[in-house]
Amino acid sequence: MFQIDRFGRVPIYEQIIDQTQRLIASGILKEGDQLPSVRALSQELSVNPNTLQKAYSELERRGLCVSAPGNGRFVTADASKLVGEGCKGRLDEIRSIAEELCAAGIPLEDALGAVNAGYGKETRQ
Amino acid sequence: MFQIDRFGRVPIYEQIIDQTQRLIASGILKEGDQLPSVRALSQELSVNPNTLQKAYSELERRGLCVSAPGNGRFVTADASKLVGEGCKGRLDEIRSIAEELCAAGIPLEDALGAVNAGYGKETRQ
DNA sequence: ATAGGTGTACTATCTGTTATAGTACACTTG
DNA sequence: CAAGTGTACTATAACAGATAGTACACCTAT
C-alpha cells in the first residue's frame, strides 16, 4: 500500500502523508475506510511506530482522518474534498516552474505537452 | 542580486545555485561576467563563506562557471546552453504534478492555465 | 617586492530535523 | 479479561546544514 524511499531527501513521515493523500485523491481510500494501524504499518514497512504516528497526526490535523482510540483510524467524509482543494496549491508550483522554463527559452509547447502527458494525453507534436 | 530565505527548507547553498542558474537562464549573467567573490557575497548576505564556496563549487562542477584563482570566478561560454538543457528535466516535474492533479480531479484546463500564466499569457477562461 | 584581493582546503563545532528505542497508559471490542 | 487500538513521553543516534577559524596559493595593481 505504501512505498518508502529511505535514501531520498523526503522524510518518511512526509512520504506517508503524501501517499495517503494520493490514495484519497484517487479514490482508493474512501470515507470510512480504516487506515493501517501504527503498529501494523510499522512492521510492514520496518519503520518506527513514532514516525508513523507523526504522519497520522498531521493527516488528522488536516482533517483527512479521525482516530477512534481503541478502535482504529478512519478516513473522514470530506477527506476527498480537502485533498482536492489542497491540490490547487500545486497549480502555483506549475506556474513557478513554467516561469523558469520561459526564462530559459524552453518552448511553451513543451511545457503544455508535459501537462497533457501527465493527464494521460500522449501528445505527438 | 541574491535573495536568501533562511527559514524555508531549501539550504542556502542550494538557493545560491538555483538563483545563479536563473540569472544565467534569463541572460542577466552572460559569458565572461564575474560572479561576486565568496568573501564579498559572504558579507552582503551575512552568510558563511564556506556555504558560498559550496554553492560555487557545485556550479563549477556543472560547468556553469570557472575559477581563476587569484582573479575571480567567471561565467563560462556554454553556461546558458547547459542551463537550458538542465531545465528540460523540469518538464518531468510538471508531468509528475499533472498526474497528481489529474488523479485529484482538477480540470486539465486549470493545469494548462497555470503553464500559460507562467509564460506570461494571462489566460482568461 | 609588497599589499590586497582572489580561490581553496581543512578541522572543529553548533544546531535542527529525522528516525529510532523503549516505556507507559487509556480506550474499545470481542 | 485479553488483545488490539491510539497516545504520550523521554532519551538517544544519525545526519545535513551552517558557522567559525585558520592557513595557504595565486594573480594583479601599486
mmCIF file of C-alpha atoms (C1' of nucleotides) in Angstrom:
data_model
loop_
_atom_site.group_PDB
_atom_site.id
_atom_site.type_symbol
_atom_site.label_atom_id
_atom_site.label_comp_id
_atom_site.label_asym_id
_atom_site.label_seq_id
_atom_site.Cartn_x
_atom_site.Cartn_y
_atom_site.Cartn_z
ATOM 1 C CA MET A 1 0.000 0.000 0.000
ATOM 2 C CA PHE A 2 2.887 2.315 0.739
ATOM 3 C CA GLN A 3 6.269 2.669 -0.892
ATOM 4 C CA ILE A 4 9.062 4.164 1.186
ATOM 5 C CA ASP A 5 12.253 5.656 -0.197
ATOM 6 C CA ARG A 6 14.815 5.718 2.592
ATOM 7 C CA PHE A 7 17.550 7.443 0.616
ATOM 8 C CA GLY A 8 15.857 10.491 -0.862
ATOM 9 C CA ARG A 9 15.635 13.787 0.955
ATOM 10 C CA VAL A 10 11.936 13.453 1.693
ATOM 11 C CA PRO A 11 11.309 12.346 5.298
ATOM 12 C CA ILE A 12 9.485 9.072 5.755
ATOM 13 C CA TYR A 13 6.611 10.651 7.652
ATOM 14 C CA GLU A 14 6.103 13.069 4.793
ATOM 15 C CA GLN A 15 6.106 10.267 2.257
ATOM 16 C CA ILE A 16 3.345 8.606 4.262
ATOM 17 C CA ILE A 17 1.371 11.844 4.281
ATOM 18 C CA ASP A 18 1.785 12.377 0.547
ATOM 19 C CA GLN A 19 0.941 8.843 -0.403
ATOM 20 C CA THR A 20 -2.099 8.732 1.835
ATOM 21 C CA GLN A 21 -3.342 11.922 0.237
ATOM 22 C CA ARG A 22 -2.840 10.427 -3.188
ATOM 23 C CA LEU A 23 -4.735 7.308 -2.227
ATOM 24 C CA ILE A 24 -7.586 9.530 -1.108
ATOM 25 C CA ALA A 25 -7.378 11.738 -4.192
ATOM 26 C CA SER A 26 -7.515 8.746 -6.496
ATOM 27 C CA GLY A 27 -10.442 7.247 -4.628
ATOM 28 C CA ILE A 28 -8.601 4.138 -3.456
ATOM 29 C CA LEU A 29 -9.157 5.285 0.111
ATOM 30 C CA LYS A 30 -12.750 6.372 0.663
ATOM 31 C CA GLU A 31 -14.799 7.782 3.507
ATOM 32 C CA GLY A 32 -14.946 5.387 6.411
ATOM 33 C CA ASP A 33 -12.056 3.244 5.255
ATOM 34 C CA GLN A 34 -9.709 2.223 8.018
ATOM 35 C CA LEU A 35 -6.069 3.181 7.803
ATOM 36 C CA PRO A 36 -3.427 0.629 8.793
ATOM 37 C CA SER A 37 -2.639 0.819 12.499
ATOM 38 C CA VAL A 38 0.644 2.374 13.506
ATOM 39 C CA ARG A 39 1.863 -0.946 14.830
ATOM 40 C CA ALA A 40 0.834 -2.994 11.809
ATOM 41 C CA LEU A 41 2.248 -0.496 9.316
ATOM 42 C CA SER A 42 5.340 -0.204 11.461
ATOM 43 C CA GLN A 43 6.032 -3.892 10.956
ATOM 44 C CA GLU A 44 5.101 -3.934 7.279
ATOM 45 C CA LEU A 45 7.406 -1.060 6.394
ATOM 46 C CA SER A 46 10.048 -1.642 9.072
ATOM 47 C CA VAL A 47 9.536 1.899 10.229
ATOM 48 C CA ASN A 48 9.351 3.129 13.807
ATOM 49 C CA PRO A 49 5.790 3.495 15.115
ATOM 50 C CA ASN A 50 6.576 7.027 16.269
ATOM 51 C CA THR A 51 7.376 8.049 12.712
ATOM 52 C CA LEU A 52 4.009 6.799 11.529
ATOM 53 C CA GLN A 53 2.266 8.379 14.468
ATOM 54 C CA LYS A 54 3.762 11.670 13.373
ATOM 55 C CA ALA A 55 2.408 11.226 9.852
ATOM 56 C CA TYR A 56 -1.042 10.219 11.043
ATOM 57 C CA SER A 57 -1.231 13.119 13.475
ATOM 58 C CA GLU A 58 -0.589 15.526 10.643
ATOM 59 C CA LEU A 59 -3.219 13.890 8.446
ATOM 60 C CA GLU A 60 -5.626 14.237 11.327
ATOM 61 C CA ARG A 61 -4.696 17.875 11.805
ATOM 62 C CA ARG A 62 -5.595 18.413 8.159
ATOM 63 C CA GLY A 63 -8.943 16.796 8.720
ATOM 64 C CA LEU A 64 -8.335 13.842 6.423
ATOM 65 C CA CYS A 65 -8.875 11.207 9.074
ATOM 66 C CA VAL A 66 -10.080 10.818 12.636
ATOM 67 C CA SER A 67 -8.862 8.484 15.326
ATOM 68 C CA ALA A 68 -11.118 6.305 17.399
ATOM 69 C CA PRO A 69 -8.897 5.320 20.316
ATOM 70 C CA GLY A 70 -9.084 1.626 20.911
ATOM 71 C CA ASN A 71 -10.762 1.143 17.572
ATOM 72 C CA GLY A 72 -8.728 2.463 14.688
ATOM 73 C CA ARG A 73 -8.271 5.448 12.397
ATOM 74 C CA PHE A 74 -10.676 6.243 9.617
ATOM 75 C CA VAL A 75 -10.920 8.446 6.550
ATOM 76 C CA THR A 76 -13.294 11.360 7.066
ATOM 77 C CA ALA A 77 -16.233 12.349 4.892
ATOM 78 C CA ASP A 78 -14.641 15.480 3.448
ATOM 79 C CA ALA A 79 -11.177 13.983 3.001
ATOM 80 C CA SER A 80 -11.566 13.828 -0.752
ATOM 81 C CA LYS A 81 -12.788 17.401 -0.969
ATOM 82 C CA LEU A 82 -9.986 18.690 1.293
ATOM 83 C CA VAL A 83 -7.310 16.914 -0.736
ATOM 84 C CA GLY A 84 -8.773 18.367 -3.897
ATOM 85 C CA GLU A 85 -8.550 21.882 -2.502
ATOM 86 C CA GLY A 86 -5.009 21.266 -1.338
ATOM 87 C CA CYS A 87 -4.048 20.171 -4.820
ATOM 88 C CA LYS A 88 -4.892 23.583 -6.165
ATOM 89 C CA GLY A 89 -1.773 24.898 -4.460
ATOM 90 C CA ARG A 90 0.099 22.635 -6.835
ATOM 91 C CA LEU A 91 -1.026 24.846 -9.675
ATOM 92 C CA ASP A 92 1.225 27.553 -8.277
ATOM 93 C CA GLU A 93 4.142 25.142 -8.426
ATOM 94 C CA ILE A 94 3.444 24.519 -12.071
ATOM 95 C CA ARG A 95 3.203 28.217 -12.700
ATOM 96 C CA SER A 96 6.514 28.797 -10.935
ATOM 97 C CA ILE A 97 8.301 26.139 -12.958
ATOM 98 C CA ALA A 98 6.725 27.475 -16.129
ATOM 99 C CA GLU A 99 8.206 30.892 -15.371
ATOM 100 C CA GLU A 100 11.652 29.370 -15.191
ATOM 101 C CA LEU A 101 11.201 27.413 -18.384
ATOM 102 C CA CYS A 102 10.027 30.553 -20.103
ATOM 103 C CA ALA A 103 13.098 32.454 -18.910
ATOM 104 C CA ALA A 104 15.299 29.602 -20.116
ATOM 105 C CA GLY A 105 13.789 29.720 -23.568
ATOM 106 C CA ILE A 106 12.017 26.367 -23.450
ATOM 107 C CA PRO A 107 9.102 26.464 -25.928
ATOM 108 C CA LEU A 108 5.648 26.869 -24.433
ATOM 109 C CA GLU A 109 4.505 23.826 -26.368
ATOM 110 C CA ASP A 110 6.951 21.610 -24.468
ATOM 111 C CA ALA A 111 5.535 22.710 -21.138
ATOM 112 C CA LEU A 112 1.958 22.243 -22.292
ATOM 113 C CA GLY A 113 2.944 18.838 -23.624
ATOM 114 C CA ALA A 114 4.237 17.817 -20.204
ATOM 115 C CA VAL A 115 0.898 18.698 -18.632
ATOM 116 C CA ASN A 116 -1.023 16.774 -21.260
ATOM 117 C CA ALA A 117 1.261 13.810 -20.743
ATOM 118 C CA GLY A 118 0.504 13.873 -17.022
ATOM 119 C CA TYR A 119 -3.190 13.807 -17.839
ATOM 120 C CA GLY A 120 -2.634 10.751 -19.969
ATOM 121 C CA LYS A 121 -2.964 12.532 -23.290
ATOM 122 C CA GLU A 122 0.117 11.352 -25.141
ATOM 123 C CA THR A 123 0.517 14.285 -27.450
ATOM 124 C CA ARG A 124 2.557 13.749 -30.567
ATOM 125 C CA GLN A 125 3.634 17.124 -31.791
ATOM 126 C CA MET B 1 21.498 40.244 -6.648
ATOM 127 C CA PHE B 2 20.570 37.295 -4.453
ATOM 128 C CA GLN B 3 17.642 36.781 -2.125
ATOM 129 C CA ILE B 4 18.102 34.311 0.727
ATOM 130 C CA ASP B 5 15.298 32.689 2.665
ATOM 131 C CA ARG B 6 16.707 31.449 5.933
ATOM 132 C CA PHE B 7 13.509 29.843 7.170
ATOM 133 C CA GLY B 8 12.421 27.640 4.306
ATOM 134 C CA ARG B 9 13.624 24.089 3.927
ATOM 135 C CA VAL B 10 15.844 24.854 0.967
ATOM 136 C CA PRO B 11 19.512 25.039 2.021
ATOM 137 C CA ILE B 12 21.220 28.368 1.449
ATOM 138 C CA TYR B 13 23.857 26.886 -0.834
ATOM 139 C CA GLU B 14 21.107 25.433 -2.978
ATOM 140 C CA GLN B 15 19.303 28.770 -3.167
ATOM 141 C CA ILE B 16 22.516 30.322 -4.447
ATOM 142 C CA ILE B 17 22.832 27.612 -7.082
ATOM 143 C CA ASP B 18 19.229 27.986 -8.202
ATOM 144 C CA GLN B 19 19.305 31.747 -8.350
ATOM 145 C CA THR B 20 22.589 31.836 -10.219
ATOM 146 C CA GLN B 21 21.159 29.444 -12.775
ATOM 147 C CA ARG B 22 18.123 31.645 -13.169
ATOM 148 C CA LEU B 23 20.276 34.712 -13.684
ATOM 149 C CA ILE B 24 22.106 32.826 -16.410
ATOM 150 C CA ALA B 25 18.912 31.484 -17.945
ATOM 151 C CA SER B 26 17.384 34.924 -18.096
ATOM 152 C CA GLY B 27 20.516 36.415 -19.633
ATOM 153 C CA ILE B 28 21.277 38.750 -16.738
ATOM 154 C CA LEU B 29 24.530 36.854 -16.236
ATOM 155 C CA LYS B 30 26.349 36.341 -19.522
ATOM 156 C CA GLU B 31 29.533 34.653 -20.680
ATOM 157 C CA GLY B 32 32.579 36.214 -19.091
ATOM 158 C CA ASP B 33 30.662 38.017 -16.373
ATOM 159 C CA GLN B 34 32.322 37.845 -12.980
ATOM 160 C CA LEU B 35 30.450 36.319 -10.082
ATOM 161 C CA PRO B 36 30.646 38.005 -6.672
ATOM 162 C CA SER B 37 33.602 36.726 -4.660
ATOM 163 C CA VAL B 38 32.881 34.387 -1.781
ATOM 164 C CA ARG B 39 34.100 36.979 0.690
ATOM 165 C CA ALA B 40 32.157 39.888 -0.779
ATOM 166 C CA LEU B 41 28.942 37.899 -1.108
ATOM 167 C CA SER B 42 29.519 36.493 2.354
ATOM 168 C CA GLN B 43 29.364 39.999 3.780
ATOM 169 C CA GLU B 44 26.482 41.156 1.611
ATOM 170 C CA LEU B 45 24.271 38.233 2.578
ATOM 171 C CA SER B 46 25.659 37.592 6.057
ATOM 172 C CA VAL B 47 26.323 34.034 5.053
ATOM 173 C CA ASN B 48 29.381 31.972 5.885
ATOM 174 C CA PRO B 49 31.993 31.944 3.104
ATOM 175 C CA ASN B 50 32.122 28.159 3.255
ATOM 176 C CA THR B 51 28.455 27.944 2.385
ATOM 177 C CA LEU B 52 29.007 30.064 -0.713
ATOM 178 C CA GLN B 53 32.117 28.118 -1.609
ATOM 179 C CA LYS B 54 29.970 25.011 -1.564
ATOM 180 C CA ALA B 55 27.467 26.575 -3.946
ATOM 181 C CA TYR B 56 30.127 27.880 -6.313
ATOM 182 C CA SER B 57 31.923 24.539 -6.383
ATOM 183 C CA GLU B 58 28.743 22.870 -7.496
ATOM 184 C CA LEU B 59 28.135 25.462 -10.209
ATOM 185 C CA GLU B 60 31.666 24.839 -11.376
ATOM 186 C CA ARG B 61 31.125 21.103 -11.368
ATOM 187 C CA ARG B 62 28.143 21.694 -13.645
ATOM 188 C CA GLY B 63 30.313 23.695 -15.989
ATOM 189 C CA LEU B 64 28.455 26.980 -15.485
ATOM 190 C CA CYS B 65 31.489 28.897 -14.271
ATOM 191 C CA VAL B 66 35.246 28.589 -13.948
ATOM 192 C CA SER B 67 37.509 29.890 -11.243
ATOM 193 C CA ALA B 68 40.650 31.838 -11.916
ATOM 194 C CA PRO B 69 42.498 31.605 -8.595
ATOM 195 C CA GLY B 70 43.693 34.996 -7.553
ATOM 196 C CA ASN B 71 41.476 36.621 -10.125
ATOM 197 C CA GLY B 72 37.847 35.722 -9.714
ATOM 198 C CA ARG B 73 35.132 33.402 -10.953
ATOM 199 C CA PHE B 74 33.512 33.814 -14.329
ATOM 200 C CA VAL B 75 30.530 32.549 -16.281
ATOM 201 C CA THR B 76 31.505 30.069 -18.992
ATOM 202 C CA ALA B 77 30.632 30.231 -22.671
ATOM 203 C CA ASP B 78 28.175 27.316 -22.631
ATOM 204 C CA ALA B 79 26.574 28.226 -19.320
ATOM 205 C CA SER B 80 23.389 29.395 -20.998
ATOM 206 C CA LYS B 81 23.128 26.270 -23.119
ATOM 207 C CA LEU B 82 23.795 23.969 -20.144
ATOM 208 C CA VAL B 83 21.144 25.665 -18.024
ATOM 209 C CA GLY B 84 18.698 25.318 -20.868
ATOM 210 C CA GLU B 85 19.315 21.598 -21.099
ATOM 211 C CA GLY B 86 19.039 21.243 -17.345
ATOM 212 C CA CYS B 87 15.657 22.957 -17.432
ATOM 213 C CA LYS B 88 14.268 20.185 -19.563
ATOM 214 C CA GLY B 89 14.346 17.942 -16.510
ATOM 215 C CA ARG B 90 11.803 20.349 -15.058
ATOM 216 C CA LEU B 91 9.327 19.151 -17.635
ATOM 217 C CA ASP B 92 9.230 15.837 -15.798
ATOM 218 C CA GLU B 93 8.347 17.673 -12.612
ATOM 219 C CA ILE B 94 5.431 19.308 -14.360
ATOM 220 C CA ARG B 95 4.350 15.981 -15.731
ATOM 221 C CA SER B 96 4.512 14.426 -12.274
ATOM 222 C CA ILE B 97 2.418 17.168 -10.711
ATOM 223 C CA ALA B 98 -0.027 16.969 -13.587
ATOM 224 C CA GLU B 99 -0.528 13.285 -12.849
ATOM 225 C CA GLU B 100 -1.475 14.101 -9.288
ATOM 226 C CA LEU B 101 -3.839 16.860 -10.329
ATOM 227 C CA CYS B 102 -5.449 14.503 -12.798
ATOM 228 C CA ALA B 103 -5.931 11.885 -10.075
ATOM 229 C CA ALA B 104 -7.421 14.545 -7.809
ATOM 230 C CA GLY B 105 -9.941 15.556 -10.434
ATOM 231 C CA ILE B 106 -8.558 19.018 -11.137
ATOM 232 C CA PRO B 107 -9.631 20.039 -14.654
ATOM 233 C CA LEU B 108 -6.965 19.855 -17.344
ATOM 234 C CA GLU B 109 -7.751 23.424 -18.293
ATOM 235 C CA ASP B 110 -6.628 24.653 -14.869
ATOM 236 C CA ALA B 111 -3.255 22.983 -15.235
ATOM 237 C CA LEU B 112 -2.783 24.330 -18.753
ATOM 238 C CA GLY B 113 -3.801 27.741 -17.480
ATOM 239 C CA ALA B 114 -1.072 27.630 -14.855
ATOM 240 C CA VAL B 115 1.532 26.949 -17.516
ATOM 241 C CA ASN B 116 0.260 29.771 -19.691
ATOM 242 C CA ALA B 117 0.318 32.087 -16.703
ATOM 243 C CA GLY B 118 3.944 31.205 -16.087
ATOM 244 C CA TYR B 119 4.711 32.104 -19.672
ATOM 245 C CA GLY B 120 3.102 35.463 -19.169
ATOM 246 C CA LYS B 121 -0.041 34.662 -21.086
ATOM 247 C CA GLU B 122 -2.752 35.738 -18.673
ATOM 248 C CA THR B 123 -5.460 33.419 -19.904
ATOM 249 C CA ARG B 124 -8.990 34.409 -19.114
ATOM 250 C CA GLN B 125 -11.069 31.323 -19.477
ATOM 251 C "C1'" DA C 1 58.652 43.272 -3.828
ATOM 252 C "C1'" DT C 2 54.589 44.186 -1.474
ATOM 253 C "C1'" DA C 3 49.658 44.610 -0.377
ATOM 254 C "C1'" DG C 4 45.243 43.314 -1.178
ATOM 255 C "C1'" DG C 5 42.137 40.860 -3.404
ATOM 256 C "C1'" DT C 6 41.021 36.304 -5.189
ATOM 257 C "C1'" DG C 7 40.154 30.943 -4.749
ATOM 258 C "C1'" DT C 8 40.990 26.685 -1.906
ATOM 259 C "C1'" DA C 9 41.440 23.373 1.861
ATOM 260 C "C1'" DC C 10 40.931 21.760 6.310
ATOM 261 C "C1'" DT C 11 39.249 20.863 11.101
ATOM 262 C "C1'" DA C 12 36.068 21.707 14.638
ATOM 263 C "C1'" DT C 13 31.696 22.903 16.434
ATOM 264 C "C1'" DC C 14 26.771 24.043 16.834
ATOM 265 C "C1'" DT C 15 22.082 23.293 15.594
ATOM 266 C "C1'" DG C 16 17.802 21.373 13.971
ATOM 267 C "C1'" DT C 17 15.457 17.608 11.855
ATOM 268 C "C1'" DT C 18 14.681 12.918 11.280
ATOM 269 C "C1'" DA C 19 14.402 8.496 12.952
ATOM 270 C "C1'" DT C 20 14.814 5.104 16.409
ATOM 271 C "C1'" DA C 21 14.200 2.794 21.063
ATOM 272 C "C1'" DG C 22 11.717 1.911 24.951
ATOM 273 C "C1'" DT C 23 8.148 2.549 28.154
ATOM 274 C "C1'" DA C 24 3.684 3.571 29.905
ATOM 275 C "C1'" DC C 25 -1.168 4.445 29.899
ATOM 276 C "C1'" DA C 26 -6.136 4.862 28.284
ATOM 277 C "C1'" DC C 27 -9.623 3.177 25.426
ATOM 278 C "C1'" DT C 28 -12.668 -0.179 22.783
ATOM 279 C "C1'" DT C 29 -14.007 -4.518 21.209
ATOM 280 C "C1'" DG C 30 -14.712 -9.451 21.495
ATOM 281 C "C1'" DC D 1 -10.056 -10.138 30.917
ATOM 282 C "C1'" DA D 2 -7.152 -10.158 26.658
ATOM 283 C "C1'" DA D 3 -5.790 -8.174 22.574
ATOM 284 C "C1'" DG D 4 -5.661 -4.644 19.665
ATOM 285 C "C1'" DT D 5 -6.115 0.203 19.118
ATOM 286 C "C1'" DG D 6 -4.430 5.319 19.850
ATOM 287 C "C1'" DT D 7 -1.495 8.452 22.683
ATOM 288 C "C1'" DA D 8 2.243 10.491 25.344
ATOM 289 C "C1'" DC D 9 6.704 10.908 26.980
ATOM 290 C "C1'" DT D 10 11.873 10.779 27.428
ATOM 291 C "C1'" DA D 11 16.196 9.580 25.611
ATOM 292 C "C1'" DT D 12 19.381 8.666 22.026
ATOM 293 C "C1'" DA D 13 21.630 8.269 17.497
ATOM 294 C "C1'" DA D 14 22.493 9.920 12.940
ATOM 295 C "C1'" DC D 15 22.766 13.206 9.523
ATOM 296 C "C1'" DA D 16 22.749 17.636 6.977
ATOM 297 C "C1'" DG D 17 23.344 22.351 7.087
ATOM 298 C "C1'" DA D 18 25.674 26.167 8.632
ATOM 299 C "C1'" DT D 19 29.142 28.545 11.142
ATOM 300 C "C1'" DA D 20 33.920 29.690 12.963
ATOM 301 C "C1'" DG D 21 38.555 29.979 12.398
ATOM 302 C "C1'" DT D 22 42.798 29.203 10.242
ATOM 303 C "C1'" DA D 23 46.038 28.573 6.648
ATOM 304 C "C1'" DC D 24 47.874 28.611 2.105
ATOM 305 C "C1'" DA D 25 48.360 29.530 -3.016
ATOM 306 C "C1'" DC D 26 47.551 32.552 -6.730
ATOM 307 C "C1'" DC D 27 47.062 36.924 -9.504
ATOM 308 C "C1'" DT D 28 47.096 41.906 -10.102
ATOM 309 C "C1'" DA D 29 47.973 46.592 -9.171
ATOM 310 C "C1'" DT D 30 50.955 49.651 -6.847
#
